[in-house]
Short mmCIF file of C-alpha atoms in Angstrom, two decimals:
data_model
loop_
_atom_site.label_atom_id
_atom_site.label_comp_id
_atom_site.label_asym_id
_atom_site.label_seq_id
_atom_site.Cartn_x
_atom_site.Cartn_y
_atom_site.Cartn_z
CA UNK K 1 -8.34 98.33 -188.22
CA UNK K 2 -4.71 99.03 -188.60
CA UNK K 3 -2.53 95.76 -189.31
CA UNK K 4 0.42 98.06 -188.88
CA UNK K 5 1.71 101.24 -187.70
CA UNK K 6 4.73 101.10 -189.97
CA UNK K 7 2.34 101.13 -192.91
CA UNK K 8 -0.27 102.72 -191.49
CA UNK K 9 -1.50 105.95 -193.94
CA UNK K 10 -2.18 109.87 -192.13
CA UNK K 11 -5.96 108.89 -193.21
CA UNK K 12 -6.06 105.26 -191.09
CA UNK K 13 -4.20 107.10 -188.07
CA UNK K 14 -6.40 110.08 -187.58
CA UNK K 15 -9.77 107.56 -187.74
CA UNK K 16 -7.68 105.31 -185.28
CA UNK K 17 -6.80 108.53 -182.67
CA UNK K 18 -10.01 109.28 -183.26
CA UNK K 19 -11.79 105.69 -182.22
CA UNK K 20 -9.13 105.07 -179.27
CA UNK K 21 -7.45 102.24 -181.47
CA UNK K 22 -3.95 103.95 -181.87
CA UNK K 23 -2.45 106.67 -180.23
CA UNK K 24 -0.30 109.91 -181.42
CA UNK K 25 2.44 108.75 -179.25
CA UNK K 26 2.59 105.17 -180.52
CA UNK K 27 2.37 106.35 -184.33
CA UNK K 28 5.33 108.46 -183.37
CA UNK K 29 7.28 106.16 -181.72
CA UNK K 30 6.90 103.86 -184.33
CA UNK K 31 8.14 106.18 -187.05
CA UNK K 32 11.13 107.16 -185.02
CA UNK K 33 11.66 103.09 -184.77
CA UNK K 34 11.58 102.45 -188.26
CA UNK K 35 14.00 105.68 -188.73
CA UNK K 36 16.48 104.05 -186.19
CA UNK K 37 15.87 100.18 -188.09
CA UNK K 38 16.58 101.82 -191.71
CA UNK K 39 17.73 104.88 -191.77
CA UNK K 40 21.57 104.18 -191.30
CA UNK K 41 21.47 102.38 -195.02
CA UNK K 42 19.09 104.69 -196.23
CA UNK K 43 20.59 108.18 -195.28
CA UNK K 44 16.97 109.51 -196.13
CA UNK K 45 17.08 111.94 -192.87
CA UNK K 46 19.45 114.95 -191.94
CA UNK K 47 17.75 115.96 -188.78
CA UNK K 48 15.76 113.97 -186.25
CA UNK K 49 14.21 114.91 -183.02
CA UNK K 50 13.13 112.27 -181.37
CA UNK K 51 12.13 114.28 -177.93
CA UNK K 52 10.42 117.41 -179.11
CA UNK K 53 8.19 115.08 -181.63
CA UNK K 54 7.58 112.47 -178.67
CA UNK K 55 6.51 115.70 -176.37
CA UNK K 56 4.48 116.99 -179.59
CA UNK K 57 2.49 113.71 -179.97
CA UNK K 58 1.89 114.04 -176.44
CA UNK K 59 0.10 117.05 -176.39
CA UNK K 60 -2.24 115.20 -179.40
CA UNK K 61 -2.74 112.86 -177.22
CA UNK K 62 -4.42 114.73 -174.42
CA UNK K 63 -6.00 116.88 -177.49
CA UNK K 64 -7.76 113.35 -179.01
CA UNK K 65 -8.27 112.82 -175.38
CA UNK K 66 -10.36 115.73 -174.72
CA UNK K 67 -12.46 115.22 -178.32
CA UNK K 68 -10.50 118.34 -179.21
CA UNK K 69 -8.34 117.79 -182.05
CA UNK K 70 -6.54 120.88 -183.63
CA UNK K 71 -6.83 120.11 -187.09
CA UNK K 72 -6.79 117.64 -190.19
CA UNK K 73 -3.58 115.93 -189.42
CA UNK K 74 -3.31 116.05 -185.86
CA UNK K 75 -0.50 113.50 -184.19
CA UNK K 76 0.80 112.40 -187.36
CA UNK K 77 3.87 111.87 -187.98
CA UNK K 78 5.99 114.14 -190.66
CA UNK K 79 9.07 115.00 -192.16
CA UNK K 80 10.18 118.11 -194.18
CA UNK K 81 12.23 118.83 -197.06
CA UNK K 82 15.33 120.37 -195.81
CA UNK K 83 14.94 123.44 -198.55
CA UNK K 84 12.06 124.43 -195.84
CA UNK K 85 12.18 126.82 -193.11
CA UNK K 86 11.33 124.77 -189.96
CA UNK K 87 11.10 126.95 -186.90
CA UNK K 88 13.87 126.12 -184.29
CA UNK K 89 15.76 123.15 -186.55
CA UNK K 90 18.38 124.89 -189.00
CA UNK K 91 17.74 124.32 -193.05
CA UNK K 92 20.70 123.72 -194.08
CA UNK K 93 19.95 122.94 -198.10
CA UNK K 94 22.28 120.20 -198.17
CA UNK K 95 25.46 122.72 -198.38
CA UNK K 96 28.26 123.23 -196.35
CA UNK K 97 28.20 127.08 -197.08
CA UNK K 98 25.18 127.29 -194.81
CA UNK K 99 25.51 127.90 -191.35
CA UNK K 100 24.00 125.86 -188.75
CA UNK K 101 23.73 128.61 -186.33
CA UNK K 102 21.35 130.78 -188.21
CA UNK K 103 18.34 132.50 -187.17
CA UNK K 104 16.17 129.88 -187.23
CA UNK K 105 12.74 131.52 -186.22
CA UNK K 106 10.38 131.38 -189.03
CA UNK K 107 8.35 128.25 -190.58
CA UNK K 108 7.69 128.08 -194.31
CA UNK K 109 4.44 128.44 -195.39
CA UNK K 110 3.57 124.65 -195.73
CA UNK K 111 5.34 123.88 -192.37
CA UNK K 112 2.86 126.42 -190.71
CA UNK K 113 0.05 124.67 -192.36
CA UNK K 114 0.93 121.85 -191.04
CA UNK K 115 1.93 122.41 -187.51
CA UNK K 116 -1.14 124.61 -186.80
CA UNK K 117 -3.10 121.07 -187.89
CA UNK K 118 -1.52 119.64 -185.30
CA UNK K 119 0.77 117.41 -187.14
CA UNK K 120 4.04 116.25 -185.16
CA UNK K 121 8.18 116.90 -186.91
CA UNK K 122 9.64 114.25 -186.68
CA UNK K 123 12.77 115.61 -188.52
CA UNK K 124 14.19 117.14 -191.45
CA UNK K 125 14.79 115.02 -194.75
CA UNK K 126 17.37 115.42 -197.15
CA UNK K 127 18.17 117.37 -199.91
CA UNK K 128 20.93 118.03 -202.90
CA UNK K 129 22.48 121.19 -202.92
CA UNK K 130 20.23 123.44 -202.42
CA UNK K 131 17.56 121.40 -204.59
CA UNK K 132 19.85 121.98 -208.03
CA UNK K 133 19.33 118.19 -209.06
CA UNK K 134 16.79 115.19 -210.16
CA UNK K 135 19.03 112.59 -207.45
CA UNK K 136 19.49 113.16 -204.06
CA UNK K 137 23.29 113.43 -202.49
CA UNK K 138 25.19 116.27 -201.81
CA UNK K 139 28.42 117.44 -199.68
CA UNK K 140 26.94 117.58 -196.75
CA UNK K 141 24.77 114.70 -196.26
CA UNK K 142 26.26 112.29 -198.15
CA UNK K 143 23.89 110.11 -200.76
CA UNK K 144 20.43 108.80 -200.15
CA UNK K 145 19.82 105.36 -201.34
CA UNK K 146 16.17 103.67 -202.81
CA UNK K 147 14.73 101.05 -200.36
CA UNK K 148 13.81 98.92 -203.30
CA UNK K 149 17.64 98.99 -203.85
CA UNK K 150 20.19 100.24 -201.66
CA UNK K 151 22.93 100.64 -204.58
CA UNK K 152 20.27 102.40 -206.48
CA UNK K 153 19.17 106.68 -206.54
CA UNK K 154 16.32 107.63 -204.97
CA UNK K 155 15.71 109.98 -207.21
CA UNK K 156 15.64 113.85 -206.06
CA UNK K 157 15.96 116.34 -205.24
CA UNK K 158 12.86 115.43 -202.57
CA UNK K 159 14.68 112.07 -202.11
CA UNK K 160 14.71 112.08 -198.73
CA UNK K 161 10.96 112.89 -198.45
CA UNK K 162 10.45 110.01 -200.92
CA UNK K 163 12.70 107.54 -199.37
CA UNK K 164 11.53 108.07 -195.75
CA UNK K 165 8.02 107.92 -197.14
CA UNK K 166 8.78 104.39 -198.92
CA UNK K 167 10.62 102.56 -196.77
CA UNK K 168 7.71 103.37 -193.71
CA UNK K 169 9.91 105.89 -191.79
CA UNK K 170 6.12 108.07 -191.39
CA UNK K 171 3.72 108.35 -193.71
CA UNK K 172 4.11 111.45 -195.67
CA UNK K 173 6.31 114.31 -196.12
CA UNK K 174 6.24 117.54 -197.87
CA UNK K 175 8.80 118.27 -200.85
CA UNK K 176 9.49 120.87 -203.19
CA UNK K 177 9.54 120.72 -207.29
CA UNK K 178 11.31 122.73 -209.55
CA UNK K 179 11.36 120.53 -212.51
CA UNK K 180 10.23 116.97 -211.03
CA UNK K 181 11.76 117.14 -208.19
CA UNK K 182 8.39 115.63 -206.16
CA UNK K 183 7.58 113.24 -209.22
CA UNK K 184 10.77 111.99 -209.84
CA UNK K 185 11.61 110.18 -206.55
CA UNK K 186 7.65 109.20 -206.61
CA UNK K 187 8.35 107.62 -209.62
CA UNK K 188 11.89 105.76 -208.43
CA UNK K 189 10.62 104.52 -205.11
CA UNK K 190 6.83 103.83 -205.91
CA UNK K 191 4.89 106.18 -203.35
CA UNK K 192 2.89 109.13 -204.63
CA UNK K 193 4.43 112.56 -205.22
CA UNK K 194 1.85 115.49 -206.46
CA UNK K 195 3.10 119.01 -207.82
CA UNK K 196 0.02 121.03 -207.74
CA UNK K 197 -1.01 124.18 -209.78
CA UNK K 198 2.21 126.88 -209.05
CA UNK K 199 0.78 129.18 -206.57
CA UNK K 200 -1.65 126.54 -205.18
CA UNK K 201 0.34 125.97 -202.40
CA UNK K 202 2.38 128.68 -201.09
CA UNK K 203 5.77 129.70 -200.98
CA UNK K 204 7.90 131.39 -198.50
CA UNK K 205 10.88 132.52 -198.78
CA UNK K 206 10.60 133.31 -202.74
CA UNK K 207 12.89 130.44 -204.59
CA UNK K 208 15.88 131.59 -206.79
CA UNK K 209 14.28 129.27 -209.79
CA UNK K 210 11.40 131.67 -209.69
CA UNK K 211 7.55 130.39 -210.99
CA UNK K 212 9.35 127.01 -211.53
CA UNK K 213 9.12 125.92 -208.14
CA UNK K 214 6.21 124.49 -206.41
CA UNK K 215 5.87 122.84 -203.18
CA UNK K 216 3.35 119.74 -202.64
CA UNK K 217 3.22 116.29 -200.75
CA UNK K 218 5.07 112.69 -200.98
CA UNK K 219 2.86 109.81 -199.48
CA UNK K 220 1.59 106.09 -199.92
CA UNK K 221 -2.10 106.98 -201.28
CA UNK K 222 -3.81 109.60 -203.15
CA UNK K 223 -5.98 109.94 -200.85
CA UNK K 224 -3.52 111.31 -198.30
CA UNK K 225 -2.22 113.43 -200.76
CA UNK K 226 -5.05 114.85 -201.41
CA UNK K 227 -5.65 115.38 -197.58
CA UNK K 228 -2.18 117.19 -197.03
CA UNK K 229 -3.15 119.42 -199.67
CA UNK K 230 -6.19 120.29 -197.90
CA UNK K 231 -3.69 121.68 -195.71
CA UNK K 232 -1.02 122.95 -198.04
CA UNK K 233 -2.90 125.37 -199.60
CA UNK K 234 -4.32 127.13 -197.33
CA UNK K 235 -3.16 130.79 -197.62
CA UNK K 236 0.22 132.31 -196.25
CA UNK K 237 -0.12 136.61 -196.51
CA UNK K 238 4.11 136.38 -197.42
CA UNK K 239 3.50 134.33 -200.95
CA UNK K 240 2.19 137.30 -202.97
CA UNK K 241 2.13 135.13 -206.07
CA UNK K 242 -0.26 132.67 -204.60
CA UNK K 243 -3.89 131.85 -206.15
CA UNK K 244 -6.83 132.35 -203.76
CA UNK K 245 -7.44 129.46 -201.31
CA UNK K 246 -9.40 126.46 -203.18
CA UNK K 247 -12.91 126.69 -202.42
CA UNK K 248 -13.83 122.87 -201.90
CA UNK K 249 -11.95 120.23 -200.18
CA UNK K 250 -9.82 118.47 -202.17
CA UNK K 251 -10.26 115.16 -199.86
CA UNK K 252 -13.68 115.68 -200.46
CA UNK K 253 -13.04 115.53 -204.36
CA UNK K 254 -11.56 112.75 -205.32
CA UNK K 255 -14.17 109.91 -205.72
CA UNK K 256 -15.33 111.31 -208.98
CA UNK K 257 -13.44 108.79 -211.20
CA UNK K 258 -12.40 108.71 -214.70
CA UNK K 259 -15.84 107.55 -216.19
CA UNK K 260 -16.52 109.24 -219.23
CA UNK K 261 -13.54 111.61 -219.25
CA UNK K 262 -11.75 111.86 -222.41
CA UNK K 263 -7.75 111.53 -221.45
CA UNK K 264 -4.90 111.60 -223.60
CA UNK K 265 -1.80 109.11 -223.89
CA UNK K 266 1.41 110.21 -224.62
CA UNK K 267 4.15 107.86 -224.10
CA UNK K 268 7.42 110.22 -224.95
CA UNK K 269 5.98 113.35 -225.68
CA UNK K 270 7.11 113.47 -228.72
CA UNK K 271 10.74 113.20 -228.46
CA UNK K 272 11.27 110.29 -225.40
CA UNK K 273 12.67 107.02 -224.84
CA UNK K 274 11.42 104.66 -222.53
CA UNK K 275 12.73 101.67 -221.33
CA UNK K 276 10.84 98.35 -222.12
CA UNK K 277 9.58 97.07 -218.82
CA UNK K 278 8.66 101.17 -217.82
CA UNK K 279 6.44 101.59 -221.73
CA UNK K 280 4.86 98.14 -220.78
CA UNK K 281 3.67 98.93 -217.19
CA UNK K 282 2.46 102.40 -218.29
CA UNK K 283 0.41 101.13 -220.97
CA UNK K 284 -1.15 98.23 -218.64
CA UNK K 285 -1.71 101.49 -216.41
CA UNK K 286 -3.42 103.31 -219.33
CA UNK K 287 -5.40 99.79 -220.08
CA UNK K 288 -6.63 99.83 -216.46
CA UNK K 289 -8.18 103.76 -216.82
CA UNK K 290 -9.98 102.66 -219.96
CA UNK K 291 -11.57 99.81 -218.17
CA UNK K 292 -12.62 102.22 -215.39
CA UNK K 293 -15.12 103.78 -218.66
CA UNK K 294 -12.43 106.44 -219.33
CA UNK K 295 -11.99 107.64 -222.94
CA UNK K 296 -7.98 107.35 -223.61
CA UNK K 297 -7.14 107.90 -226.99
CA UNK K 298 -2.88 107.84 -227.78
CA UNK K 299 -1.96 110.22 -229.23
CA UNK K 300 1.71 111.76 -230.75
CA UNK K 301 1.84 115.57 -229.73
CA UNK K 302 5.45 116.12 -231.48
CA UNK K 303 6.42 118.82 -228.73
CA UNK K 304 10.13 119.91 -229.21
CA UNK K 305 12.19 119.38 -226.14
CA UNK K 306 12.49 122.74 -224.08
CA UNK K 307 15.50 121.36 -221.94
CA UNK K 308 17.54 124.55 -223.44
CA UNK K 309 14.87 126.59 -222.33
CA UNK K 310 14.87 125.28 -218.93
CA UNK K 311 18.13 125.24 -218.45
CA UNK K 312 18.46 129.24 -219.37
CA UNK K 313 15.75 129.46 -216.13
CA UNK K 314 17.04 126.89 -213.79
CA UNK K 315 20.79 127.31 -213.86
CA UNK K 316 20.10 130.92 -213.81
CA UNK K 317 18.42 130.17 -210.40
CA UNK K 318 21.41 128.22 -209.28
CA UNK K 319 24.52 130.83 -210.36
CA UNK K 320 21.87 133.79 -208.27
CA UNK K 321 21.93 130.94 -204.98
CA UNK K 322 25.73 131.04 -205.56
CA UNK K 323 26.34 134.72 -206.08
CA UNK K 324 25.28 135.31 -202.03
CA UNK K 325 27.84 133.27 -200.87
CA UNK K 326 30.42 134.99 -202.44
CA UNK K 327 33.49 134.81 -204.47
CA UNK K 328 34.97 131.71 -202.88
CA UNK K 329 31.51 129.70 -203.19
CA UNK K 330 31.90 127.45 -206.24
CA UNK K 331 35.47 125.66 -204.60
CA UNK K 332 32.26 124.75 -201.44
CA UNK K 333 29.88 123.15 -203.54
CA UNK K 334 29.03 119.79 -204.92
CA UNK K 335 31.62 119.56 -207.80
CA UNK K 336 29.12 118.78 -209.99
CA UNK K 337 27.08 121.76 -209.29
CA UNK K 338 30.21 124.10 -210.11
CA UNK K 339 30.77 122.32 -213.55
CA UNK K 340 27.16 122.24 -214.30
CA UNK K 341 27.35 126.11 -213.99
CA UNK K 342 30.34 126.65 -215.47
CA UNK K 343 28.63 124.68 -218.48
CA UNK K 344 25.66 126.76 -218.12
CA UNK K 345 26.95 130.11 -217.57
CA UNK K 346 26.64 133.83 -218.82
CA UNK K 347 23.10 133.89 -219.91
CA UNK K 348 21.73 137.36 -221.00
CA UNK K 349 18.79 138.87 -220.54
CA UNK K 350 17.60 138.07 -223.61
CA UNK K 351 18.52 134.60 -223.34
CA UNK K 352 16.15 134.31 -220.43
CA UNK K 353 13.39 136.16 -222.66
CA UNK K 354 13.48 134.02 -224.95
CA UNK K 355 13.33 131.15 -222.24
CA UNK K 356 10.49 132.43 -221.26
CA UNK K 357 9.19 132.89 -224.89
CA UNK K 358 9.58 129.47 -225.48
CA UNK K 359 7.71 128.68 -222.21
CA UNK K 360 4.38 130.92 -223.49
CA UNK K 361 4.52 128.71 -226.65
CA UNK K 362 4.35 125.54 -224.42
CA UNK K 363 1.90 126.53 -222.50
CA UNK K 364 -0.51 127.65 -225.33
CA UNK K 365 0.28 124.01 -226.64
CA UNK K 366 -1.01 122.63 -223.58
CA UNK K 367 -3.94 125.15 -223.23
CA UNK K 368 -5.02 124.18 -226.46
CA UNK K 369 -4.62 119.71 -225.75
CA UNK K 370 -6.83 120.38 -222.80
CA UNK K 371 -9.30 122.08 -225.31
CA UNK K 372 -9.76 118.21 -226.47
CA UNK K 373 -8.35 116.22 -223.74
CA UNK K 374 -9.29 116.63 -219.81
CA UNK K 375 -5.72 114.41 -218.76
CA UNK K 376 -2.78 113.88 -220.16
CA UNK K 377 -0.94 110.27 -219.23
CA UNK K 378 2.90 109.99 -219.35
CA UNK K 379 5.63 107.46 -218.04
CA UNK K 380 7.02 109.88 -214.79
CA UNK K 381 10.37 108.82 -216.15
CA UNK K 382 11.31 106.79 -219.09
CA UNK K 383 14.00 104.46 -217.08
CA UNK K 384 13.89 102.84 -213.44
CA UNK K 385 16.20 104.44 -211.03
CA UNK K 386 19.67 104.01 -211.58
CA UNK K 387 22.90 103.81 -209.67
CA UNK K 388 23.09 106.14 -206.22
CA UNK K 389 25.86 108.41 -206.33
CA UNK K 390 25.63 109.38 -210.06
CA UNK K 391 23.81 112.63 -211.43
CA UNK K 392 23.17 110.79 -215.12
CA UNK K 393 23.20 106.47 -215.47
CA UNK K 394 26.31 105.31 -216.68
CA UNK K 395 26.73 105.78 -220.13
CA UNK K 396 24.41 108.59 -220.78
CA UNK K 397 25.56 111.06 -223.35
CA UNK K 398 25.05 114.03 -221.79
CA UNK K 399 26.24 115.26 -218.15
CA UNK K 400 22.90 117.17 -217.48
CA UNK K 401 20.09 115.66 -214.73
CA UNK K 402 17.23 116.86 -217.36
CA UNK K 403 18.74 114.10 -220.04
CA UNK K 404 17.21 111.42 -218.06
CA UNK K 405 13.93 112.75 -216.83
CA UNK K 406 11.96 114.56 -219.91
CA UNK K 407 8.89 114.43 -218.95
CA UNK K 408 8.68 116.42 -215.35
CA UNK K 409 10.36 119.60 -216.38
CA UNK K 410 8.10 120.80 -219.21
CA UNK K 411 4.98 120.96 -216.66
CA UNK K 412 7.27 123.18 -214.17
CA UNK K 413 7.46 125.43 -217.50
CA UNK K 414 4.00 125.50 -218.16
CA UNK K 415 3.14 125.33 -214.08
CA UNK K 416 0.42 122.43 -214.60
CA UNK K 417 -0.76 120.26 -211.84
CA UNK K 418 1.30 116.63 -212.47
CA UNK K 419 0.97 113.47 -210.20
CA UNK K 420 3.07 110.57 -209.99
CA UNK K 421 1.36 107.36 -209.07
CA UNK K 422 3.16 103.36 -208.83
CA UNK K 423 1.79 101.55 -211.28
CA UNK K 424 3.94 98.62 -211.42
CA UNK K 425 7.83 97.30 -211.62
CA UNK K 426 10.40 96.40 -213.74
CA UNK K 427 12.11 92.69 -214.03
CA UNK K 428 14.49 94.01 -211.52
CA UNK K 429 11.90 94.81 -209.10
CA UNK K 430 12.49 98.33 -209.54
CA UNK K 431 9.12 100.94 -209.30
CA UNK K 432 7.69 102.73 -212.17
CA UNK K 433 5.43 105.51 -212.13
CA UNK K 434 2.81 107.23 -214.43
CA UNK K 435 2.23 110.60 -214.70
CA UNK K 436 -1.16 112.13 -214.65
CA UNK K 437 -1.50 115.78 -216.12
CA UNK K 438 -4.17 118.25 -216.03
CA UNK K 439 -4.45 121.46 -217.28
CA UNK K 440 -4.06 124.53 -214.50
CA UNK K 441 -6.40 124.89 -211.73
CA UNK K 442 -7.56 121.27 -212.16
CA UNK K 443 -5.67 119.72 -208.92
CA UNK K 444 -9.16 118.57 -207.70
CA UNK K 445 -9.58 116.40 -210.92
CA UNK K 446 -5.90 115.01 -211.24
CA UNK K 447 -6.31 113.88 -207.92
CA UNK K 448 -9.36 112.12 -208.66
CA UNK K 449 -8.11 110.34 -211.57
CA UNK K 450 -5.26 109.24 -209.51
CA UNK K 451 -7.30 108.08 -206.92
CA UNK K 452 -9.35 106.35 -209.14
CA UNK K 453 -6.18 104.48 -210.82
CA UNK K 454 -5.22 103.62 -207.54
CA UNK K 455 -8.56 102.16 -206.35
CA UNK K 456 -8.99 99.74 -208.81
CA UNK K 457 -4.71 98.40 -208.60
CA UNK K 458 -2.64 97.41 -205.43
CA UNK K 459 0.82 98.67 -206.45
CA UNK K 460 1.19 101.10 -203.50
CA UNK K 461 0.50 97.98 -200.81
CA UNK K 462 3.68 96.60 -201.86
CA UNK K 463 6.78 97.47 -199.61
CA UNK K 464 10.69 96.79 -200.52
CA UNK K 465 11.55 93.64 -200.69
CA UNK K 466 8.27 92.38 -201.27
CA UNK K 467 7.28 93.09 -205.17
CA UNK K 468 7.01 89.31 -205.76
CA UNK K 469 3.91 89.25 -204.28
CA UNK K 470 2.46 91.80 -206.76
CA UNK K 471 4.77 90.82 -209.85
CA UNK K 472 1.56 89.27 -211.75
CA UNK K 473 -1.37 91.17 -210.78
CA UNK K 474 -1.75 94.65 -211.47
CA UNK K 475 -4.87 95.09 -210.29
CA UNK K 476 -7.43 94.19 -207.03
#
């Protein structure tokens, strides 16, 4: 039974279309409801169309009617990261150098995927400039704020998929993630964000930051996660880079558990530093996997930080999304973005050689951990979320996004499947997430770890507002 549609998760609607309890159209409406209740403080949506998704949940309607549903996720309600190509609704990237009056024709790989299962657009969420940074607020939609706390980031640059998602305004959305940008608002707003394997889930058009960027989902449970992703990956002919479709369902996957599994613990990777209440919640996280018979040993890898590495790859990205706009671009953009490339600038060839050097070497480093070690555990970020409107917290000592989140980027370089799941909150009230790690190709058994982690803890049924319920126990 569904207590309520607010909450509800994709999983609990499609059994309720399916028994008669809810319907398509009432799921919708109540989405768009919440949207209209929050979404003014919030500012987690660019687009919404409340008609065409009404009319859309409609036609499920008559489909669960008829015993004919079209696929996996059919009525439920879903928003998409405004980096993605959505047939007949403009993507603007969060930039006033794109125009709305484009040629709007085409869906994105994952936004095919989805609509051919039937699933109903609700709207477009938003974005930074064209996805350049770890918080979410940019010149043309102003800044998106955390439900847990409106003066506080929710994180980016798939805020608005993770804020929407959070604060009950439908119950997933897909994102993109070019160096945490899916786990890092996971982590800030306590939902579940999941980069998969790079070329798991295809990509269309190719991104300007290359084999860093992955696209994956943004939801309440793993278990919906792992059901969009039973979607996501299914193939797209235009991604030439893309893996061949998985052969079993991940939904289908993800009761294995932990039991047995030997996992490692690494709380800064070797050159972090985590806030107090974020190490203690991890490591009551880690305490929790150990009890469900896995074998977590902690462990100090002493990786060197490859921010200069990344940034060689990723601002390189950036200046190329620039240089189509032309000369008088960089006086358009998000100021920030224009000084972060003007602090960035002029790398060589060979600088991005030996970026990508130093990206082998990590990723034989974490080939040879998952020789020993079937997980890796991390804090998703080493601090809560911060103030909105700010790129770094006040008083950091660098200007750079990557300062404060060292622990997402390095599995975009090494293109690793990563989940971020709640797993509790600070004093404050504030969400903190722990990231799960496996090596390539093993989305089936991240997901099943998370799931596990989740089974046996109730930090994704709280809502904003309402951690004191769940302040003292961690666990069902």
């Amino acid at each position: 039974m569904i207590d309520s549609l607010e909450w509800a998760t994709a999983r609990q609607l499609v059994s309720a279309y399916g028994s008669g309890e809810v319907s398509p159209v009432e799921a919708t409406q109540s989405a768009l409801d919440a949207i209209d209740r929050h979404d003014g403080d919030i500012n987690a949506f660019c687009l919404v169309e409340a008609e065409s998704a009404l009319a859309a949940a409609r036609e499920s309607e008559g489909r669960w009617r008829r015993n004919e549903p079209r696929g996996l996720a059919d009525g439920v309600p879903t928003s998409i990261k405004d980096l993605m190509l959505t047939k007949g609704w403009p993507t603007l990237r969060g930039s006033r150098l794109t125009s709305p009056d484009g040629d709007w024709s085409e869906d994105a790989p994952a936004v095919a995927r989805l609509r051919e299962n039937g699933a109903v657009l609700i709207g477009k969420v938003t974005s930074p400039e064209f996805g350049w940074k770890g918080v979410t607020d940019s010149p043309r939609c102003g800044i998106t704020r955390n439900p847990w706390d409106l003066s506080r980031t929710a994180g980016g640059s798939s805020g608005g998929s993770a804020a929407a998602v959070a604060q009950g305004m439908g119950p997933w959305s897909v994102g993109t993630d070019g160096g945490g940008s899916i786990r890092i608002p996971a982590g800030f707003t306590g939902v579940v964000g999941f980069k998969p394997t790079y070329g798991t889930v295809p990509i269309y058009p190719a991104s300007p930051f290359g084999t860093l960027a992955h696209a994956g989902p943004i939801t309440r449970t793993v278990d919906d996660a792992a059901l969009m992703m039973d979607i996501l990956s299914l193939p797209d002919a235009r991604d030439w880079s893309a893996g061949p479709a998985p052969t079993r369902s991940f939904l289908s996957s993800i009761g294995e558990g932990v039991r047995g599994r030997k996992i490692a613990f690494s709380p800064n990777l070797g050159y972090g530093t985590n806030d107090p209440d974020v190490d203690k919640a991890v490591r009551e996280a880690v305490q929790v996997l150990r009890e469900l018979g896995a074998d977590v040993e902690e462990i100090d890898l002493g990786w060197q930080d490859p921010v200069a590495a990344y940034h060689v790859l990723w601002f390189s990205g950036a200046a190329k999304v620039l240089e189509g706009y032309g000369a008088g671009a960089p006086e358009q953009i998000d100021p920030l973005l224009a000084a972060a490339l003007e602090r960035h600038a002029d790398f060589s060839a060979s600088d991005f050689l030996d970026a990508t050097a130093v990206r082998m070497r990590l990723g034989r480093e974490a080939g040879l951990l998952h020789e020993r070690f079937d997980l890796l555990l991390t804090p998703t970020l080493p601090i809560p979320a911060f103030e909105a409107g700010r790129d770094v917290p006040t008083g950091s000592s660098s200007l750079d996004w990557t300062s404060w989140t060292p622990y997402t980027y390095p599995f975009n370089l090494t293109q690793q499947p990563a989940i971020s799941v709640p797993c509790g909150y600070t004093a404050g009230g504030l969400p903190v997430g722990l990231q799960i790690v496996g090596p390539r190709h093993s989305d089936a058994g991240v997901l099943s770890a998370a799931a596990a982690y989740q089974g046996a803890t109730e930090w994704h049924l709280a809502r904003p507002n309402t951690t004191a319920v769940l302040t003292n126990p961690s666990r069902k």
